[in-house]
């Protein structure tokens, strides 16, 4: 009797499994036919672009359905699945095959299908033969924008150093901005490059000997330039940006001459590319020997207000401080908001209740440096930060830094010029604040160590040497 019941149960599950298999097979047959009938799948193009698929004897459509789209491979030059997923977050989050989604729904909804760029290899080889006969004296800098923010400002500093070392510099930017006039003042020609303008990019490649692509944003431009002339990819963002974009991630995996801003960032990129090297920020020394205010300690978080920057962690830490201790110090949050309005209003209300002072972003660099002189300590509570311009500037001005262990600039800390706390751990940050507020001399005595950390790691002379070595490494 028991055996019979077991047989019935097993038979039941077998039939269900068989039914599901048939249903799944039918679905794939239907999807296969839909793709096969579509003009957006080109079998010969797919096999030409993916010789490993051809060598393995795979049916190109089945390969694309099961593996190809997940690996970032495109079905034809008429459809770019990576761009489709990148631009339509709902499709990406649902982990749907981009081509099938477009054929079933996207087409009717008026979604853009995007075209896959196919390199003209013959033209590239011809250009490379011209480039290889030139000396490495003309450098093309590619920027994603020209704003007064970290990455473009660092590129401006690099341009000045290159000119001082007798290089000729040209800039291409995906977006225009006020920083353009700063480049013009040092004699650098700036052109605005539309995302789709491959011809303008190749023309610039012919006229230069080396390209430096700044940030992950112009990854398409890096992919093209790196096939034409020696190209350095100077990456400043966290690896999560690449992980959210299949096309960018595929470019990253194949890339050479990648430089990031810290060893922490190098470690996070290494699973995707093990040839990543480090070049740190460099800044012109603006130290004026202004001593720290000894009447009342003041702490500041400087930068954009976003989830990644961890402003809420600081607010929570201050809230945990006993009121008597909290009143012995001033706290500032300086920067523009990027949070959703409701989340920002909630955070702002909590901060105001604790007398945390909010200030708008400070665009003028001279004013910003004066602000550093007025504070006792900078706080960088970021959840993820490849480096930290704020930490470097604070050290340069002789001000200690409290930062999370997810900040790349923690290489600056030596136990005598600041503190590290576990990312998102408000209680640990609270204990550090409590300790230094009750013992302010600990901060007063850190000035010389802060200066040494800056001079040894992030001075303009260090950057000049590192920049020269970076360029020489790709010759």
XYZ file of C-alpha atoms in Angstrom:
475
model
C 0.000 0.000 0.000
C 2.800 2.359 0.978
C 4.746 1.537 -2.190
C 1.659 2.257 -4.292
C 1.197 5.653 -2.641
C 4.862 6.516 -3.213
C 4.473 5.495 -6.851
C 1.432 7.787 -7.217
C 3.299 10.725 -5.659
C 6.358 10.240 -7.857
C 4.149 9.784 -10.923
C 2.323 13.026 -10.057
C 5.547 15.041 -9.836
C 6.873 13.415 -13.015
C 3.786 14.487 -14.968
C 3.996 18.035 -13.600
C 7.680 18.223 -14.471
C 7.006 16.887 -17.974
C 4.199 19.389 -18.455
C 6.433 22.257 -17.343
C 9.205 21.072 -19.659
C 6.833 20.920 -22.632
C 5.503 24.366 -21.755
C 9.042 25.752 -21.475
C 10.093 24.099 -24.738
C 7.030 25.495 -26.490
C 7.862 28.946 -25.160
C 11.420 28.750 -26.458
C 10.179 27.468 -29.816
C 7.824 30.428 -30.064
C 10.535 32.885 -28.995
C 13.023 31.236 -31.365
C 10.658 31.709 -34.298
C 9.990 35.323 -33.301
C 13.712 36.104 -33.315
C 14.347 34.119 -36.502
C 11.614 36.053 -38.363
C 12.951 39.363 -37.095
C 15.319 41.473 -39.163
C 17.036 42.437 -35.904
C 18.891 39.120 -35.662
C 21.646 38.590 -38.225
C 23.075 35.045 -37.971
C 26.151 35.667 -40.109
C 26.935 38.952 -38.314
C 26.542 37.268 -34.902
C 28.914 34.443 -35.846
C 31.406 36.861 -37.383
C 31.472 38.976 -34.200
C 31.572 35.906 -31.951
C 34.035 33.397 -33.467
C 33.906 31.306 -30.264
C 30.212 30.576 -30.946
C 30.995 29.581 -34.532
C 33.896 27.374 -33.444
C 31.705 25.604 -30.866
C 29.055 24.876 -33.521
C 26.263 26.636 -31.600
C 23.024 27.626 -33.251
C 23.486 31.460 -33.090
C 19.870 32.169 -32.112
C 19.843 29.563 -29.342
C 23.194 30.821 -28.114
C 21.896 34.382 -27.979
C 18.693 33.309 -26.212
C 20.465 31.243 -23.553
C 23.803 33.010 -23.100
C 24.590 35.777 -25.569
C 22.370 38.572 -24.288
C 23.460 37.887 -20.669
C 27.097 38.199 -21.780
C 26.441 41.550 -23.465
C 26.563 40.220 -27.062
C 24.410 42.011 -29.615
C 22.151 40.165 -32.113
C 22.958 42.457 -35.072
C 24.315 45.867 -35.904
C 20.701 47.104 -35.952
C 20.016 46.336 -32.279
C 22.145 47.114 -29.226
C 20.842 45.015 -26.352
C 23.287 46.525 -23.855
C 22.093 50.064 -24.537
C 18.481 48.882 -24.428
C 18.974 47.390 -20.953
C 20.946 50.414 -19.773
C 18.278 52.906 -20.864
C 15.256 50.871 -19.729
C 15.846 50.038 -16.067
C 12.583 48.092 -15.737
C 13.673 45.594 -18.391
C 17.132 45.348 -16.836
C 15.822 44.764 -13.304
C 13.387 42.118 -14.551
C 16.356 40.354 -16.231
C 14.548 40.069 -19.558
C 16.115 39.289 -22.924
C 16.322 42.798 -24.499
C 15.604 41.716 -28.088
C 12.582 39.594 -27.103
C 11.244 42.417 -24.945
C 11.589 44.868 -27.827
C 9.929 42.522 -30.324
C 7.051 41.688 -27.967
C 6.451 45.009 -26.242
C 9.065 47.706 -26.793
C 8.326 48.141 -30.489
C 4.650 48.832 -29.788
C 5.547 51.148 -26.906
C 7.784 53.247 -29.130
C 11.014 52.384 -27.330
C 14.338 53.097 -29.033
C 16.154 49.985 -30.263
C 19.628 51.614 -30.525
C 22.206 50.506 -33.055
C 25.343 48.515 -32.304
C 28.510 50.291 -33.410
C 30.585 48.132 -35.740
C 34.197 49.277 -36.035
C 35.690 49.803 -39.489
C 38.774 47.679 -38.845
C 40.473 48.579 -42.137
C 40.156 52.293 -41.416
C 41.440 51.793 -37.870
C 44.506 49.910 -39.131
C 45.267 52.674 -41.596
C 44.990 55.327 -38.883
C 47.146 53.267 -36.514
C 49.905 53.038 -39.148
C 49.933 56.862 -39.282
C 49.857 57.244 -35.508
C 52.699 54.776 -34.917
C 55.089 56.953 -36.912
C 54.573 59.942 -34.609
C 56.332 60.936 -31.389
C 54.377 60.833 -28.116
C 54.085 64.642 -27.744
C 50.448 65.380 -28.643
C 47.867 64.270 -26.101
C 44.099 64.115 -26.469
C 42.102 64.442 -23.233
C 38.514 63.153 -23.303
C 36.119 64.378 -20.599
C 32.464 63.573 -19.888
C 31.729 67.208 -18.927
C 33.301 70.596 -18.167
C 31.882 71.447 -14.756
C 33.636 72.692 -11.618
C 33.577 69.226 -10.068
C 36.235 66.699 -9.056
C 36.970 64.765 -12.265
C 37.034 67.703 -14.742
C 39.094 69.806 -12.293
C 41.619 66.977 -11.969
C 41.819 66.752 -15.745
C 42.463 70.524 -15.897
C 45.324 70.080 -13.425
C 46.727 67.243 -15.557
C 46.535 69.459 -18.653
C 48.565 72.172 -16.886
C 51.234 69.655 -15.885
C 51.413 68.226 -19.410
C 51.841 71.698 -20.907
C 54.578 72.478 -18.358
C 56.362 69.356 -19.646
C 56.134 70.527 -23.277
C 53.219 68.354 -24.368
C 50.593 69.731 -26.737
C 47.092 69.155 -25.356
C 43.635 69.038 -26.934
C 40.324 68.373 -25.126
C 37.162 66.665 -26.363
C 34.158 66.765 -24.019
C 30.751 65.097 -24.272
C 29.162 68.130 -22.593
C 30.029 71.830 -22.501
C 30.449 73.775 -19.268
C 31.968 76.766 -17.474
C 35.310 75.002 -16.994
C 35.911 75.399 -20.717
C 37.206 78.936 -20.155
C 39.832 77.618 -17.710
C 41.229 75.353 -20.433
C 41.171 78.267 -22.889
C 43.208 80.387 -20.454
C 46.061 77.869 -20.577
C 45.895 77.650 -24.373
C 44.055 74.330 -24.718
C 41.614 73.935 -27.601
C 38.291 72.409 -26.491
C 35.734 70.758 -28.788
C 32.357 69.341 -27.850
C 31.914 65.772 -29.033
C 28.411 64.408 -29.685
C 28.048 60.839 -28.328
C 27.480 59.428 -31.803
C 30.260 61.349 -33.613
C 32.768 58.604 -34.419
C 34.233 60.582 -37.338
C 35.169 63.563 -35.137
C 36.757 61.216 -32.627
C 38.820 59.437 -35.297
C 39.895 62.756 -36.774
C 41.201 63.797 -33.345
C 42.950 60.425 -33.042
C 44.892 61.026 -36.271
C 46.100 64.400 -34.963
C 47.287 63.102 -31.579
C 49.754 60.529 -30.281
C 48.074 59.440 -27.050
C 44.585 59.673 -25.537
C 43.589 59.929 -21.874
C 39.900 59.167 -21.307
C 38.673 60.632 -18.030
C 36.014 58.696 -16.005
C 33.898 55.690 -16.977
C 31.247 57.808 -18.720
C 33.001 58.081 -22.152
C 33.487 54.296 -22.353
C 32.286 54.189 -25.983
C 34.953 56.719 -26.884
C 37.573 54.657 -25.039
C 36.506 51.518 -26.943
C 37.043 53.292 -30.286
C 40.217 55.240 -29.426
C 41.971 52.235 -27.881
C 41.832 50.490 -31.270
C 43.490 53.436 -32.981
C 46.220 54.785 -30.700
C 47.656 54.234 -27.197
C 44.856 55.122 -24.783
C 44.800 55.494 -21.010
C 41.507 55.108 -19.134
C 41.576 57.237 -15.976
C 38.718 55.880 -13.848
C 37.350 57.750 -10.818
C 33.953 56.174 -10.137
C 33.052 53.129 -8.019
C 32.909 49.752 -9.772
C 29.123 49.595 -9.212
C 28.687 52.020 -12.098
C 30.198 49.471 -14.480
C 28.245 46.606 -12.932
C 24.960 48.367 -13.780
C 25.837 48.703 -17.466
C 26.531 45.454 -19.410
C 28.138 47.280 -22.339
C 30.424 49.286 -20.069
C 31.351 46.169 -18.094
C 32.286 44.288 -21.259
C 34.485 47.216 -22.365
C 36.101 47.271 -18.931
C 36.931 43.565 -19.052
C 38.784 43.949 -22.359
C 40.475 47.267 -21.530
C 44.184 47.955 -21.129
C 46.020 50.853 -19.456
C 43.367 51.422 -16.782
C 44.256 53.661 -13.851
C 42.156 54.210 -10.718
C 42.546 56.604 -7.783
C 43.430 54.295 -4.892
C 44.402 50.772 -3.895
C 40.880 50.340 -2.490
C 39.422 51.100 -5.927
C 42.008 48.850 -7.599
C 40.864 45.961 -5.415
C 37.199 46.479 -6.307
C 37.943 46.526 -10.066
C 40.343 43.570 -10.046
C 37.656 40.828 -10.425
C 36.855 42.297 -13.862
C 40.332 43.374 -14.970
C 43.542 42.362 -13.209
C 45.758 44.895 -15.020
C 44.332 47.955 -13.218
C 46.971 50.318 -11.804
C 46.845 53.289 -9.417
C 47.514 57.008 -9.928
C 46.471 59.248 -7.052
C 45.047 62.769 -7.020
C 47.513 65.635 -6.997
C 46.826 69.195 -5.859
C 48.697 72.493 -5.826
C 49.644 73.267 -2.231
C 47.469 76.078 -0.833
C 48.485 75.759 2.818
C 48.629 79.116 4.661
C 49.663 77.859 8.116
C 46.359 78.900 9.650
C 46.100 77.238 13.062
C 42.989 75.392 14.172
C 40.365 77.342 16.168
C 40.816 76.219 19.776
C 37.672 77.813 21.203
C 35.197 75.315 19.758
C 35.621 72.277 17.523
C 33.817 72.202 14.204
C 33.250 69.224 11.898
C 32.155 69.315 8.240
C 30.913 66.912 5.583
C 31.559 68.420 2.152
C 30.142 67.158 -1.161
C 26.880 66.133 -2.759
C 24.061 64.959 -0.525
C 23.267 61.477 -1.789
C 22.736 57.984 -0.406
C 26.285 56.994 -1.399
C 27.828 59.912 0.516
C 26.371 58.704 3.836
C 25.230 62.062 5.260
C 22.512 60.174 7.130
C 25.216 58.174 8.942
C 26.720 61.401 10.288
C 23.281 62.715 11.330
C 22.550 59.451 13.159
C 25.938 59.591 14.894
C 25.382 63.162 16.071
C 21.919 62.172 17.328
C 23.541 59.452 19.458
C 25.874 61.912 21.184
C 24.833 63.059 24.674
C 23.409 66.575 24.356
C 26.031 68.026 26.714
C 28.849 66.766 24.467
C 27.052 67.618 21.217
C 26.769 71.284 22.214
C 30.550 71.555 22.544
C 31.005 71.304 18.759
C 29.533 72.654 15.533
C 28.558 70.396 12.627
C 28.236 71.458 8.967
C 26.897 69.764 5.841
C 28.054 71.527 2.670
C 26.780 70.579 -0.802
C 23.900 70.239 -3.209
C 21.134 67.704 -2.756
C 20.738 64.686 -5.030
C 18.314 62.761 -2.806
C 14.584 62.434 -3.604
C 12.774 65.456 -2.170
C 10.863 63.544 0.525
C 14.010 61.768 1.744
C 15.971 65.029 1.741
C 13.294 66.907 3.690
C 13.213 64.141 6.290
C 17.021 64.194 6.649
C 17.127 67.997 6.740
C 14.486 68.173 9.478
C 16.428 65.677 11.598
C 19.680 67.586 11.029
C 18.113 70.953 11.918
C 16.701 69.479 15.148
C 20.312 68.621 16.091
C 21.559 72.116 15.083
C 23.557 70.705 12.167
C 24.147 73.643 9.839
C 23.404 73.153 6.114
C 25.343 75.265 3.615
C 25.007 75.456 -0.188
C 27.850 74.136 -2.381
C 30.937 76.341 -2.509
C 31.984 76.704 -6.146
C 34.850 79.174 -5.634
C 38.009 77.203 -4.809
C 39.554 80.086 -2.840
C 36.444 80.334 -0.653
C 36.477 76.559 -0.213
C 40.068 76.613 1.025
C 39.189 79.364 3.499
C 36.391 77.161 4.792
C 38.868 74.359 5.481
C 40.895 76.790 7.573
C 37.841 77.515 9.721
C 36.988 73.889 10.563
C 38.713 71.491 12.940
C 38.086 68.209 11.100
C 36.555 66.884 7.871
C 34.258 63.847 7.920
C 33.866 61.527 4.917
C 31.109 59.038 5.892
C 30.633 57.610 2.386
C 29.242 54.149 1.788
C 31.461 53.902 -1.296
C 34.152 56.377 -2.401
C 37.025 55.367 -4.741
C 39.088 58.234 -3.316
C 38.141 61.551 -1.661
C 39.117 64.978 -2.905
C 37.742 66.397 0.357
C 40.040 64.200 2.457
C 43.073 65.229 0.385
C 42.201 68.943 0.548
C 41.647 68.735 4.309
C 45.025 67.031 4.834
C 46.688 69.638 2.608
C 45.251 72.365 4.853
C 46.483 70.557 7.962
C 43.069 69.309 9.043
C 42.513 65.713 10.239
C 39.876 63.490 8.647
C 37.401 60.949 9.989
C 36.392 58.576 7.192
C 34.608 55.288 6.643
C 36.565 52.179 5.709
C 34.897 52.262 2.273
C 36.779 55.426 1.283
C 39.779 54.890 -0.988
C 41.704 57.836 0.508
C 42.173 55.965 3.768
C 45.757 55.386 2.588
C 46.336 58.911 3.993
C 45.652 57.832 7.559
C 48.502 56.592 9.729
C 46.895 56.587 13.190
C 48.222 60.080 13.927
C 46.178 62.238 11.553
C 42.606 60.946 11.678
C 40.260 58.050 12.333
C 38.525 55.243 10.420
C 35.124 53.770 11.260
C 33.178 50.888 9.735
C 30.961 52.044 6.873
C 27.357 52.772 7.945
C 28.250 52.256 11.619
C 26.825 55.392 13.269
C 27.601 54.078 16.759
C 31.303 53.729 15.943
C 31.392 57.214 14.411
C 29.641 58.553 17.521
C 32.357 57.085 19.757
C 35.098 58.769 17.699
C 33.292 62.124 17.830
C 32.761 61.752 21.565
C 36.447 60.985 22.120
C 37.810 63.975 20.184
C 35.225 66.450 21.495
C 36.154 65.506 25.049
C 39.877 65.544 24.179
C 40.305 68.298 21.540
C 44.094 68.294 21.913
C 44.087 65.027 19.941
C 42.986 66.972 16.864
C 45.198 70.008 17.562
C 48.313 67.819 17.511
C 47.554 66.171 14.155
C 48.344 69.106 11.859
C 51.945 68.164 10.988
C 51.030 64.527 10.320
C 48.210 65.669 8.002
C 50.630 67.801 6.015
C 53.136 64.943 5.731
C 50.444 62.584 4.401
C 49.472 65.118 1.710
C 53.064 65.893 0.684
C 54.006 62.209 0.430
C 50.925 61.079 -1.496
C 49.032 63.884 -3.208
C 51.289 66.870 -3.825
C 51.454 68.300 -7.320
C 55.058 67.078 -7.639
C 53.974 63.515 -6.883
C 51.211 63.769 -9.513
C 53.639 65.197 -12.097
C 55.971 62.222 -11.605
C 53.121 59.710 -11.666
C 51.602 61.292 -14.789
C 54.945 61.087 -16.591
C 55.329 57.428 -15.585
C 51.767 56.689 -16.677
C 52.399 58.119 -20.149
C 55.751 56.359 -20.500
C 54.171 53.041 -19.548
C 52.070 52.948 -22.732
C 54.825 53.833 -25.190
